[in-house]
Amino acid sequence: MKKTILFILMVLLYTGSYAQDQDFDKDIMIGVCSSGGWNLPVRVTTKYITEETSPWHGYESWSAGVKISGMVSEHYRIEIAACYSGHKVGFELSPPIYDEKKIYTETFRTFSIPVTFKRYLQKNFFISAGTIVDFALRDKPVRLDTQNGFGLTIGAGKEFRIYNLVIDLAPGMELHSLVPFTSEDNQQRLLVAGLRIGFSYNFPSAADSQDQDNVK
């Protein structure tokens, strides 16, 4: 566990230093983003779970926030965001332990920081992967483990450019708290699948501005 956390921290530090070495001021974009989809609590563990453990049910998830990104090479972009997220989950109590089947739902919210690498393909299509750091807010889940920790994100999509306005659409998946900050009781990891949309303003780089001045 500690080795995994250390590895993720080293990757983040490397990407930060790499971005500085590769002129991160190229093609800066600042904007807003939001996403919506469905979640499913899953267990990624070899820990023994008793047969009496009742199942969890997935419902909707959403997030909204701000983001900033920049090109680090000809085909790669790094993006950092700060998002406010909400997740609704359900916990089932059913016979023979209980008289009747009933699903209790609860909604909890997190502050999330996704750090994502984009690899551009042809015609503004891209694939993406990265890590996401989650911090539970006051309304922590009662029956589900808090999702504090490092997770993973993957996705694919396309950018639509209208002058300096960039709209990106990308279906993707998130696995939250793959490496939790603290020990958990039930070892749930929240798997989220959904659609992400972003609106950004593309600031021209210093080199592009100079080229435009030379043309004038």
JSON list of C-alpha atoms in Angstrom, two decimals:
[
{"chain": "A", "resi": 1, "resn": "MET", "atom": "CA", "xyz": [0.00, 0.00, 0.00]},
{"chain": "A", "resi": 2, "resn": "LYS", "atom": "CA", "xyz": [2.71, 2.48, 0.97]},
{"chain": "A", "resi": 3, "resn": "LYS", "atom": "CA", "xyz": [4.72, 1.57, -2.12]},
{"chain": "A", "resi": 4, "resn": "THR", "atom": "CA", "xyz": [1.70, 2.25, -4.34]},
{"chain": "A", "resi": 5, "resn": "ILE", "atom": "CA", "xyz": [1.10, 5.66, -2.77]},
{"chain": "A", "resi": 6, "resn": "LEU", "atom": "CA", "xyz": [4.78, 6.51, -3.13]},
{"chain": "A", "resi": 7, "resn": "PHE", "atom": "CA", "xyz": [4.70, 5.46, -6.79]},
{"chain": "A", "resi": 8, "resn": "ILE", "atom": "CA", "xyz": [1.69, 7.69, -7.52]},
{"chain": "A", "resi": 9, "resn": "LEU", "atom": "CA", "xyz": [3.34, 10.65, -5.79]},
{"chain": "A", "resi": 10, "resn": "MET", "atom": "CA", "xyz": [6.50, 10.11, -7.83]},
{"chain": "A", "resi": 11, "resn": "VAL", "atom": "CA", "xyz": [4.46, 10.04, -11.03]},
{"chain": "A", "resi": 12, "resn": "LEU", "atom": "CA", "xyz": [2.76, 13.33, -10.11]},
{"chain": "A", "resi": 13, "resn": "LEU", "atom": "CA", "xyz": [6.09, 14.97, -9.28]},
{"chain": "A", "resi": 14, "resn": "TYR", "atom": "CA", "xyz": [7.59, 13.72, -12.52]},
{"chain": "A", "resi": 15, "resn": "THR", "atom": "CA", "xyz": [4.70, 15.01, -14.60]},
{"chain": "A", "resi": 16, "resn": "GLY", "atom": "CA", "xyz": [4.97, 18.41, -12.95]},
{"chain": "A", "resi": 17, "resn": "SER", "atom": "CA", "xyz": [8.69, 18.71, -13.62]},
{"chain": "A", "resi": 18, "resn": "TYR", "atom": "CA", "xyz": [8.27, 17.30, -17.13]},
{"chain": "A", "resi": 19, "resn": "ALA", "atom": "CA", "xyz": [5.63, 19.91, -17.91]},
{"chain": "A", "resi": 20, "resn": "GLN", "atom": "CA", "xyz": [7.97, 22.71, -16.83]},
{"chain": "A", "resi": 21, "resn": "ASP", "atom": "CA", "xyz": [10.81, 21.33, -18.96]},
{"chain": "A", "resi": 22, "resn": "GLN", "atom": "CA", "xyz": [8.55, 21.06, -21.99]},
{"chain": "A", "resi": 23, "resn": "ASP", "atom": "CA", "xyz": [7.24, 24.66, -21.95]},
{"chain": "A", "resi": 24, "resn": "PHE", "atom": "CA", "xyz": [3.87, 24.20, -20.27]},
{"chain": "A", "resi": 25, "resn": "ASP", "atom": "CA", "xyz": [2.83, 27.68, -21.51]},
{"chain": "A", "resi": 26, "resn": "LYS", "atom": "CA", "xyz": [2.07, 26.22, -24.94]},
{"chain": "A", "resi": 27, "resn": "ASP", "atom": "CA", "xyz": [-1.61, 26.24, -25.88]},
{"chain": "A", "resi": 28, "resn": "ILE", "atom": "CA", "xyz": [-2.99, 27.01, -22.40]},
{"chain": "A", "resi": 29, "resn": "MET", "atom": "CA", "xyz": [-6.71, 26.35, -21.92]},
{"chain": "A", "resi": 30, "resn": "ILE", "atom": "CA", "xyz": [-8.80, 27.42, -18.92]},
{"chain": "A", "resi": 31, "resn": "GLY", "atom": "CA", "xyz": [-12.44, 26.49, -18.50]},
{"chain": "A", "resi": 32, "resn": "VAL", "atom": "CA", "xyz": [-15.20, 24.63, -16.71]},
{"chain": "A", "resi": 33, "resn": "CYS", "atom": "CA", "xyz": [-16.19, 20.97, -16.76]},
{"chain": "A", "resi": 34, "resn": "SER", "atom": "CA", "xyz": [-19.04, 18.76, -15.61]},
{"chain": "A", "resi": 35, "resn": "SER", "atom": "CA", "xyz": [-19.95, 15.10, -15.79]},
{"chain": "A", "resi": 36, "resn": "GLY", "atom": "CA", "xyz": [-22.83, 12.78, -15.09]},
{"chain": "A", "resi": 37, "resn": "GLY", "atom": "CA", "xyz": [-23.26, 9.03, -14.99]},
{"chain": "A", "resi": 38, "resn": "TRP", "atom": "CA", "xyz": [-23.90, 5.92, -12.92]},
{"chain": "A", "resi": 39, "resn": "ASN", "atom": "CA", "xyz": [-21.85, 4.38, -10.15]},
{"chain": "A", "resi": 40, "resn": "LEU", "atom": "CA", "xyz": [-21.35, 0.92, -8.71]},
{"chain": "A", "resi": 41, "resn": "PRO", "atom": "CA", "xyz": [-19.61, 0.09, -5.40]},
{"chain": "A", "resi": 42, "resn": "VAL", "atom": "CA", "xyz": [-17.14, -2.73, -6.03]},
{"chain": "A", "resi": 43, "resn": "ARG", "atom": "CA", "xyz": [-14.55, -4.53, -3.94]},
{"chain": "A", "resi": 44, "resn": "VAL", "atom": "CA", "xyz": [-10.94, -4.68, -5.09]},
{"chain": "A", "resi": 45, "resn": "THR", "atom": "CA", "xyz": [-9.53, -6.84, -2.31]},
{"chain": "A", "resi": 46, "resn": "THR", "atom": "CA", "xyz": [-8.69, -10.37, -1.23]},
{"chain": "A", "resi": 47, "resn": "LYS", "atom": "CA", "xyz": [-10.02, -9.64, 2.25]},
{"chain": "A", "resi": 48, "resn": "TYR", "atom": "CA", "xyz": [-12.49, -12.24, 3.52]},
{"chain": "A", "resi": 49, "resn": "ILE", "atom": "CA", "xyz": [-16.10, -11.06, 3.32]},
{"chain": "A", "resi": 50, "resn": "THR", "atom": "CA", "xyz": [-18.77, -12.99, 5.23]},
{"chain": "A", "resi": 51, "resn": "GLU", "atom": "CA", "xyz": [-21.75, -14.40, 3.35]},
{"chain": "A", "resi": 52, "resn": "GLU", "atom": "CA", "xyz": [-24.08, -12.28, 5.47]},
{"chain": "A", "resi": 53, "resn": "THR", "atom": "CA", "xyz": [-22.74, -9.06, 3.94]},
{"chain": "A", "resi": 54, "resn": "SER", "atom": "CA", "xyz": [-25.58, -7.39, 2.07]},
{"chain": "A", "resi": 55, "resn": "PRO", "atom": "CA", "xyz": [-25.08, -5.99, -1.44]},
{"chain": "A", "resi": 56, "resn": "TRP", "atom": "CA", "xyz": [-24.60, -2.35, -2.38]},
{"chain": "A", "resi": 57, "resn": "HIS", "atom": "CA", "xyz": [-26.47, -0.71, -5.25]},
{"chain": "A", "resi": 58, "resn": "GLY", "atom": "CA", "xyz": [-25.25, 2.00, -7.60]},
{"chain": "A", "resi": 59, "resn": "TYR", "atom": "CA", "xyz": [-27.15, 5.11, -8.58]},
{"chain": "A", "resi": 60, "resn": "GLU", "atom": "CA", "xyz": [-26.25, 8.43, -10.17]},
{"chain": "A", "resi": 61, "resn": "SER", "atom": "CA", "xyz": [-23.02, 10.41, -9.83]},
{"chain": "A", "resi": 62, "resn": "TRP", "atom": "CA", "xyz": [-22.21, 13.94, -10.97]},
{"chain": "A", "resi": 63, "resn": "SER", "atom": "CA", "xyz": [-19.45, 16.53, -10.73]},
{"chain": "A", "resi": 64, "resn": "ALA", "atom": "CA", "xyz": [-18.72, 20.14, -11.72]},
{"chain": "A", "resi": 65, "resn": "GLY", "atom": "CA", "xyz": [-15.59, 22.24, -11.51]},
{"chain": "A", "resi": 66, "resn": "VAL", "atom": "CA", "xyz": [-12.86, 24.26, -13.17]},
{"chain": "A", "resi": 67, "resn": "LYS", "atom": "CA", "xyz": [-9.81, 23.11, -15.11]},
{"chain": "A", "resi": 68, "resn": "ILE", "atom": "CA", "xyz": [-6.55, 24.28, -16.63]},
{"chain": "A", "resi": 69, "resn": "SER", "atom": "CA", "xyz": [-4.41, 22.48, -19.18]},
{"chain": "A", "resi": 70, "resn": "GLY", "atom": "CA", "xyz": [-1.39, 22.92, -21.41]},
{"chain": "A", "resi": 71, "resn": "MET", "atom": "CA", "xyz": [0.51, 21.05, -24.08]},
{"chain": "A", "resi": 72, "resn": "VAL", "atom": "CA", "xyz": [3.68, 19.30, -22.92]},
{"chain": "A", "resi": 73, "resn": "SER", "atom": "CA", "xyz": [4.63, 17.98, -26.36]},
{"chain": "A", "resi": 74, "resn": "GLU", "atom": "CA", "xyz": [3.26, 17.86, -29.88]},
{"chain": "A", "resi": 75, "resn": "HIS", "atom": "CA", "xyz": [0.58, 15.27, -29.08]},
{"chain": "A", "resi": 76, "resn": "TYR", "atom": "CA", "xyz": [0.27, 15.30, -25.28]},
{"chain": "A", "resi": 77, "resn": "ARG", "atom": "CA", "xyz": [-1.66, 17.61, -22.95]},
{"chain": "A", "resi": 78, "resn": "ILE", "atom": "CA", "xyz": [-1.75, 17.60, -19.15]},
{"chain": "A", "resi": 79, "resn": "GLU", "atom": "CA", "xyz": [-4.94, 18.78, -17.43]},
{"chain": "A", "resi": 80, "resn": "ILE", "atom": "CA", "xyz": [-5.55, 19.58, -13.76]},
{"chain": "A", "resi": 81, "resn": "ALA", "atom": "CA", "xyz": [-9.07, 20.18, -12.41]},
{"chain": "A", "resi": 82, "resn": "ALA", "atom": "CA", "xyz": [-10.81, 20.94, -9.13]},
{"chain": "A", "resi": 83, "resn": "CYS", "atom": "CA", "xyz": [-14.31, 19.46, -8.88]},
{"chain": "A", "resi": 84, "resn": "TYR", "atom": "CA", "xyz": [-17.24, 19.24, -6.48]},
{"chain": "A", "resi": 85, "resn": "SER", "atom": "CA", "xyz": [-18.78, 15.78, -6.81]},
{"chain": "A", "resi": 86, "resn": "GLY", "atom": "CA", "xyz": [-21.86, 13.96, -5.54]},
{"chain": "A", "resi": 87, "resn": "HIS", "atom": "CA", "xyz": [-22.64, 10.24, -5.43]},
{"chain": "A", "resi": 88, "resn": "LYS", "atom": "CA", "xyz": [-25.85, 8.41, -4.53]},
{"chain": "A", "resi": 89, "resn": "VAL", "atom": "CA", "xyz": [-25.52, 4.78, -3.40]},
{"chain": "A", "resi": 90, "resn": "GLY", "atom": "CA", "xyz": [-27.80, 2.16, -1.88]},
{"chain": "A", "resi": 91, "resn": "PHE", "atom": "CA", "xyz": [-27.36, -0.53, 0.77]},
{"chain": "A", "resi": 92, "resn": "GLU", "atom": "CA", "xyz": [-29.67, -3.55, 0.75]},
{"chain": "A", "resi": 93, "resn": "LEU", "atom": "CA", "xyz": [-31.07, -5.32, 3.81]},
{"chain": "A", "resi": 94, "resn": "SER", "atom": "CA", "xyz": [-32.89, -8.52, 2.87]},
{"chain": "A", "resi": 95, "resn": "PRO", "atom": "CA", "xyz": [-34.13, -11.90, 4.20]},
{"chain": "A", "resi": 96, "resn": "PRO", "atom": "CA", "xyz": [-33.38, -14.21, 5.90]},
{"chain": "A", "resi": 97, "resn": "ILE", "atom": "CA", "xyz": [-31.62, -11.85, 8.29]},
{"chain": "A", "resi": 98, "resn": "TYR", "atom": "CA", "xyz": [-34.32, -9.17, 7.92]},
{"chain": "A", "resi": 99, "resn": "ASP", "atom": "CA", "xyz": [-38.07, -9.54, 7.53]},
{"chain": "A", "resi": 100, "resn": "GLU", "atom": "CA", "xyz": [-38.27, -7.93, 4.10]},
{"chain": "A", "resi": 101, "resn": "LYS", "atom": "CA", "xyz": [-36.02, -6.60, 1.40]},
{"chain": "A", "resi": 102, "resn": "LYS", "atom": "CA", "xyz": [-35.32, -2.88, 1.62]},
{"chain": "A", "resi": 103, "resn": "ILE", "atom": "CA", "xyz": [-32.72, -0.62, 0.01]},
{"chain": "A", "resi": 104, "resn": "TYR", "atom": "CA", "xyz": [-31.48, 2.36, 2.00]},
{"chain": "A", "resi": 105, "resn": "THR", "atom": "CA", "xyz": [-29.97, 5.15, -0.09]},
{"chain": "A", "resi": 106, "resn": "GLU", "atom": "CA", "xyz": [-27.59, 7.91, 0.87]},
{"chain": "A", "resi": 107, "resn": "THR", "atom": "CA", "xyz": [-25.82, 10.72, -0.97]},
{"chain": "A", "resi": 108, "resn": "PHE", "atom": "CA", "xyz": [-22.34, 11.93, -0.12]},
{"chain": "A", "resi": 109, "resn": "ARG", "atom": "CA", "xyz": [-20.10, 14.58, -1.65]},
{"chain": "A", "resi": 110, "resn": "THR", "atom": "CA", "xyz": [-16.39, 14.90, -2.27]},
{"chain": "A", "resi": 111, "resn": "PHE", "atom": "CA", "xyz": [-13.82, 17.43, -3.41]},
{"chain": "A", "resi": 112, "resn": "SER", "atom": "CA", "xyz": [-11.87, 15.86, -6.26]},
{"chain": "A", "resi": 113, "resn": "ILE", "atom": "CA", "xyz": [-8.63, 16.76, -8.06]},
{"chain": "A", "resi": 114, "resn": "PRO", "atom": "CA", "xyz": [-8.22, 14.86, -11.35]},
{"chain": "A", "resi": 115, "resn": "VAL", "atom": "CA", "xyz": [-4.78, 15.00, -13.03]},
{"chain": "A", "resi": 116, "resn": "THR", "atom": "CA", "xyz": [-5.12, 13.72, -16.59]},
{"chain": "A", "resi": 117, "resn": "PHE", "atom": "CA", "xyz": [-2.88, 13.13, -19.61]},
{"chain": "A", "resi": 118, "resn": "LYS", "atom": "CA", "xyz": [-4.45, 13.45, -23.07]},
{"chain": "A", "resi": 119, "resn": "ARG", "atom": "CA", "xyz": [-2.98, 11.84, -26.17]},
{"chain": "A", "resi": 120, "resn": "TYR", "atom": "CA", "xyz": [-4.29, 13.53, -29.32]},
{"chain": "A", "resi": 121, "resn": "LEU", "atom": "CA", "xyz": [-5.14, 11.44, -32.36]},
{"chain": "A", "resi": 122, "resn": "GLN", "atom": "CA", "xyz": [-6.35, 12.54, -35.78]},
{"chain": "A", "resi": 123, "resn": "LYS", "atom": "CA", "xyz": [-9.18, 15.07, -36.26]},
{"chain": "A", "resi": 124, "resn": "ASN", "atom": "CA", "xyz": [-9.10, 16.25, -32.61]},
{"chain": "A", "resi": 125, "resn": "PHE", "atom": "CA", "xyz": [-9.94, 12.83, -31.19]},
{"chain": "A", "resi": 126, "resn": "PHE", "atom": "CA", "xyz": [-8.07, 11.87, -28.02]},
{"chain": "A", "resi": 127, "resn": "ILE", "atom": "CA", "xyz": [-7.60, 9.21, -25.37]},
{"chain": "A", "resi": 128, "resn": "SER", "atom": "CA", "xyz": [-6.91, 10.07, -21.74]},
{"chain": "A", "resi": 129, "resn": "ALA", "atom": "CA", "xyz": [-5.72, 8.51, -18.50]},
{"chain": "A", "resi": 130, "resn": "GLY", "atom": "CA", "xyz": [-4.67, 9.78, -15.10]},
{"chain": "A", "resi": 131, "resn": "THR", "atom": "CA", "xyz": [-5.23, 9.80, -11.37]},
{"chain": "A", "resi": 132, "resn": "ILE", "atom": "CA", "xyz": [-7.91, 11.41, -9.23]},
{"chain": "A", "resi": 133, "resn": "VAL", "atom": "CA", "xyz": [-7.51, 12.46, -5.59]},
{"chain": "A", "resi": 134, "resn": "ASP", "atom": "CA", "xyz": [-10.72, 12.53, -3.50]},
{"chain": "A", "resi": 135, "resn": "PHE", "atom": "CA", "xyz": [-11.43, 14.19, -0.17]},
{"chain": "A", "resi": 136, "resn": "ALA", "atom": "CA", "xyz": [-14.75, 13.46, 1.59]},
{"chain": "A", "resi": 137, "resn": "LEU", "atom": "CA", "xyz": [-16.74, 16.47, 2.77]},
{"chain": "A", "resi": 138, "resn": "ARG", "atom": "CA", "xyz": [-18.92, 16.73, 5.87]},
{"chain": "A", "resi": 139, "resn": "ASP", "atom": "CA", "xyz": [-21.68, 14.41, 4.67]},
{"chain": "A", "resi": 140, "resn": "LYS", "atom": "CA", "xyz": [-19.57, 11.26, 4.74]},
{"chain": "A", "resi": 141, "resn": "PRO", "atom": "CA", "xyz": [-21.36, 8.03, 3.77]},
{"chain": "A", "resi": 142, "resn": "VAL", "atom": "CA", "xyz": [-22.69, 5.96, 6.67]},
{"chain": "A", "resi": 143, "resn": "ARG", "atom": "CA", "xyz": [-22.79, 2.46, 5.15]},
{"chain": "A", "resi": 144, "resn": "LEU", "atom": "CA", "xyz": [-20.22, 2.94, 2.38]},
{"chain": "A", "resi": 145, "resn": "ASP", "atom": "CA", "xyz": [-16.53, 3.50, 3.04]},
{"chain": "A", "resi": 146, "resn": "THR", "atom": "CA", "xyz": [-15.36, 7.07, 2.55]},
{"chain": "A", "resi": 147, "resn": "GLN", "atom": "CA", "xyz": [-13.70, 7.47, -0.83]},
{"chain": "A", "resi": 148, "resn": "ASN", "atom": "CA", "xyz": [-10.68, 9.42, 0.43]},
{"chain": "A", "resi": 149, "resn": "GLY", "atom": "CA", "xyz": [-7.64, 8.41, -1.59]},
{"chain": "A", "resi": 150, "resn": "PHE", "atom": "CA", "xyz": [-6.04, 8.05, -5.00]},
{"chain": "A", "resi": 151, "resn": "GLY", "atom": "CA", "xyz": [-8.05, 6.68, -7.90]},
{"chain": "A", "resi": 152, "resn": "LEU", "atom": "CA", "xyz": [-7.73, 6.13, -11.64]},
{"chain": "A", "resi": 153, "resn": "THR", "atom": "CA", "xyz": [-9.45, 7.67, -14.67]},
{"chain": "A", "resi": 154, "resn": "ILE", "atom": "CA", "xyz": [-9.60, 6.63, -18.32]},
{"chain": "A", "resi": 155, "resn": "GLY", "atom": "CA", "xyz": [-11.55, 8.07, -21.22]},
{"chain": "A", "resi": 156, "resn": "ALA", "atom": "CA", "xyz": [-11.74, 8.90, -24.91]},
{"chain": "A", "resi": 157, "resn": "GLY", "atom": "CA", "xyz": [-13.43, 11.70, -26.77]},
{"chain": "A", "resi": 158, "resn": "LYS", "atom": "CA", "xyz": [-13.21, 14.58, -29.20]},
{"chain": "A", "resi": 159, "resn": "GLU", "atom": "CA", "xyz": [-12.62, 18.32, -29.08]},
{"chain": "A", "resi": 160, "resn": "PHE", "atom": "CA", "xyz": [-14.69, 20.77, -31.11]},
{"chain": "A", "resi": 161, "resn": "ARG", "atom": "CA", "xyz": [-12.95, 24.09, -31.74]},
{"chain": "A", "resi": 162, "resn": "ILE", "atom": "CA", "xyz": [-14.78, 27.32, -32.60]},
{"chain": "A", "resi": 163, "resn": "TYR", "atom": "CA", "xyz": [-12.10, 30.00, -32.85]},
{"chain": "A", "resi": 164, "resn": "ASN", "atom": "CA", "xyz": [-10.67, 30.15, -29.29]},
{"chain": "A", "resi": 165, "resn": "LEU", "atom": "CA", "xyz": [-13.59, 28.26, -27.73]},
{"chain": "A", "resi": 166, "resn": "VAL", "atom": "CA", "xyz": [-12.98, 24.54, -27.20]},
{"chain": "A", "resi": 167, "resn": "ILE", "atom": "CA", "xyz": [-15.78, 22.07, -26.39]},
{"chain": "A", "resi": 168, "resn": "ASP", "atom": "CA", "xyz": [-14.75, 18.56, -25.41]},
{"chain": "A", "resi": 169, "resn": "LEU", "atom": "CA", "xyz": [-16.98, 15.50, -25.01]},
{"chain": "A", "resi": 170, "resn": "ALA", "atom": "CA", "xyz": [-15.59, 12.32, -23.51]},
{"chain": "A", "resi": 171, "resn": "PRO", "atom": "CA", "xyz": [-17.22, 9.17, -22.13]},
{"chain": "A", "resi": 172, "resn": "GLY", "atom": "CA", "xyz": [-15.05, 7.59, -19.48]},
{"chain": "A", "resi": 173, "resn": "MET", "atom": "CA", "xyz": [-14.66, 5.64, -16.25]},
{"chain": "A", "resi": 174, "resn": "GLU", "atom": "CA", "xyz": [-13.36, 6.48, -12.78]},
{"chain": "A", "resi": 175, "resn": "LEU", "atom": "CA", "xyz": [-12.30, 4.09, -10.03]},
{"chain": "A", "resi": 176, "resn": "HIS", "atom": "CA", "xyz": [-12.20, 6.05, -6.79]},
{"chain": "A", "resi": 177, "resn": "SER", "atom": "CA", "xyz": [-10.04, 5.39, -3.72]},
{"chain": "A", "resi": 178, "resn": "LEU", "atom": "CA", "xyz": [-8.07, 2.58, -5.31]},
{"chain": "A", "resi": 179, "resn": "VAL", "atom": "CA", "xyz": [-5.35, 3.52, -2.80]},
{"chain": "A", "resi": 180, "resn": "PRO", "atom": "CA", "xyz": [-7.20, 4.92, 0.27]},
{"chain": "A", "resi": 181, "resn": "PHE", "atom": "CA", "xyz": [-5.59, 7.35, 2.68]},
{"chain": "A", "resi": 182, "resn": "THR", "atom": "CA", "xyz": [-6.71, 5.26, 5.68]},
{"chain": "A", "resi": 183, "resn": "SER", "atom": "CA", "xyz": [-7.81, 1.68, 6.33]},
{"chain": "A", "resi": 184, "resn": "GLU", "atom": "CA", "xyz": [-11.40, 0.87, 5.33]},
{"chain": "A", "resi": 185, "resn": "ASP", "atom": "CA", "xyz": [-14.02, -1.38, 6.92]},
{"chain": "A", "resi": 186, "resn": "ASN", "atom": "CA", "xyz": [-15.68, -2.92, 3.86]},
{"chain": "A", "resi": 187, "resn": "GLN", "atom": "CA", "xyz": [-13.15, -2.25, 1.08]},
{"chain": "A", "resi": 188, "resn": "GLN", "atom": "CA", "xyz": [-15.58, -0.64, -1.36]},
{"chain": "A", "resi": 189, "resn": "ARG", "atom": "CA", "xyz": [-14.26, 1.29, -4.34]},
{"chain": "A", "resi": 190, "resn": "LEU", "atom": "CA", "xyz": [-16.71, 3.45, -6.25]},
{"chain": "A", "resi": 191, "resn": "LEU", "atom": "CA", "xyz": [-16.67, 2.72, -9.99]},
{"chain": "A", "resi": 192, "resn": "VAL", "atom": "CA", "xyz": [-18.26, 5.50, -12.05]},
{"chain": "A", "resi": 193, "resn": "ALA", "atom": "CA", "xyz": [-19.08, 5.43, -15.78]},
{"chain": "A", "resi": 194, "resn": "GLY", "atom": "CA", "xyz": [-20.44, 8.51, -17.48]},
{"chain": "A", "resi": 195, "resn": "LEU", "atom": "CA", "xyz": [-20.07, 11.40, -19.91]},
{"chain": "A", "resi": 196, "resn": "ARG", "atom": "CA", "xyz": [-17.85, 14.43, -19.33]},
{"chain": "A", "resi": 197, "resn": "ILE", "atom": "CA", "xyz": [-18.27, 17.78, -21.08]},
{"chain": "A", "resi": 198, "resn": "GLY", "atom": "CA", "xyz": [-15.96, 20.77, -20.90]},
{"chain": "A", "resi": 199, "resn": "PHE", "atom": "CA", "xyz": [-15.90, 24.36, -22.16]},
{"chain": "A", "resi": 200, "resn": "SER", "atom": "CA", "xyz": [-12.53, 26.09, -22.36]},
{"chain": "A", "resi": 201, "resn": "TYR", "atom": "CA", "xyz": [-10.95, 29.25, -23.70]},
{"chain": "A", "resi": 202, "resn": "ASN", "atom": "CA", "xyz": [-7.74, 28.63, -25.63]},
{"chain": "A", "resi": 203, "resn": "PHE", "atom": "CA", "xyz": [-5.10, 31.25, -24.85]},
{"chain": "A", "resi": 204, "resn": "PRO", "atom": "CA", "xyz": [-2.57, 31.59, -27.69]},
{"chain": "A", "resi": 205, "resn": "SER", "atom": "CA", "xyz": [1.04, 30.96, -26.72]},
{"chain": "A", "resi": 206, "resn": "ALA", "atom": "CA", "xyz": [3.65, 33.68, -26.80]},
{"chain": "A", "resi": 207, "resn": "ALA", "atom": "CA", "xyz": [5.06, 32.24, -30.02]},
{"chain": "A", "resi": 208, "resn": "ASP", "atom": "CA", "xyz": [1.64, 32.25, -31.68]},
{"chain": "A", "resi": 209, "resn": "SER", "atom": "CA", "xyz": [1.02, 35.87, -30.64]},
{"chain": "A", "resi": 210, "resn": "GLN", "atom": "CA", "xyz": [4.40, 36.89, -32.05]},
{"chain": "A", "resi": 211, "resn": "ASP", "atom": "CA", "xyz": [3.63, 35.13, -35.34]},
{"chain": "A", "resi": 212, "resn": "GLN", "atom": "CA", "xyz": [0.31, 36.99, -35.58]},
{"chain": "A", "resi": 213, "resn": "ASP", "atom": "CA", "xyz": [2.06, 40.31, -34.95]},
{"chain": "A", "resi": 214, "resn": "ASN", "atom": "CA", "xyz": [4.60, 39.51, -37.68]},
{"chain": "A", "resi": 215, "resn": "VAL", "atom": "CA", "xyz": [1.78, 38.79, -40.13]},
{"chain": "A", "resi": 216, "resn": "LYS", "atom": "CA", "xyz": [0.20, 42.15, -39.35]}
]
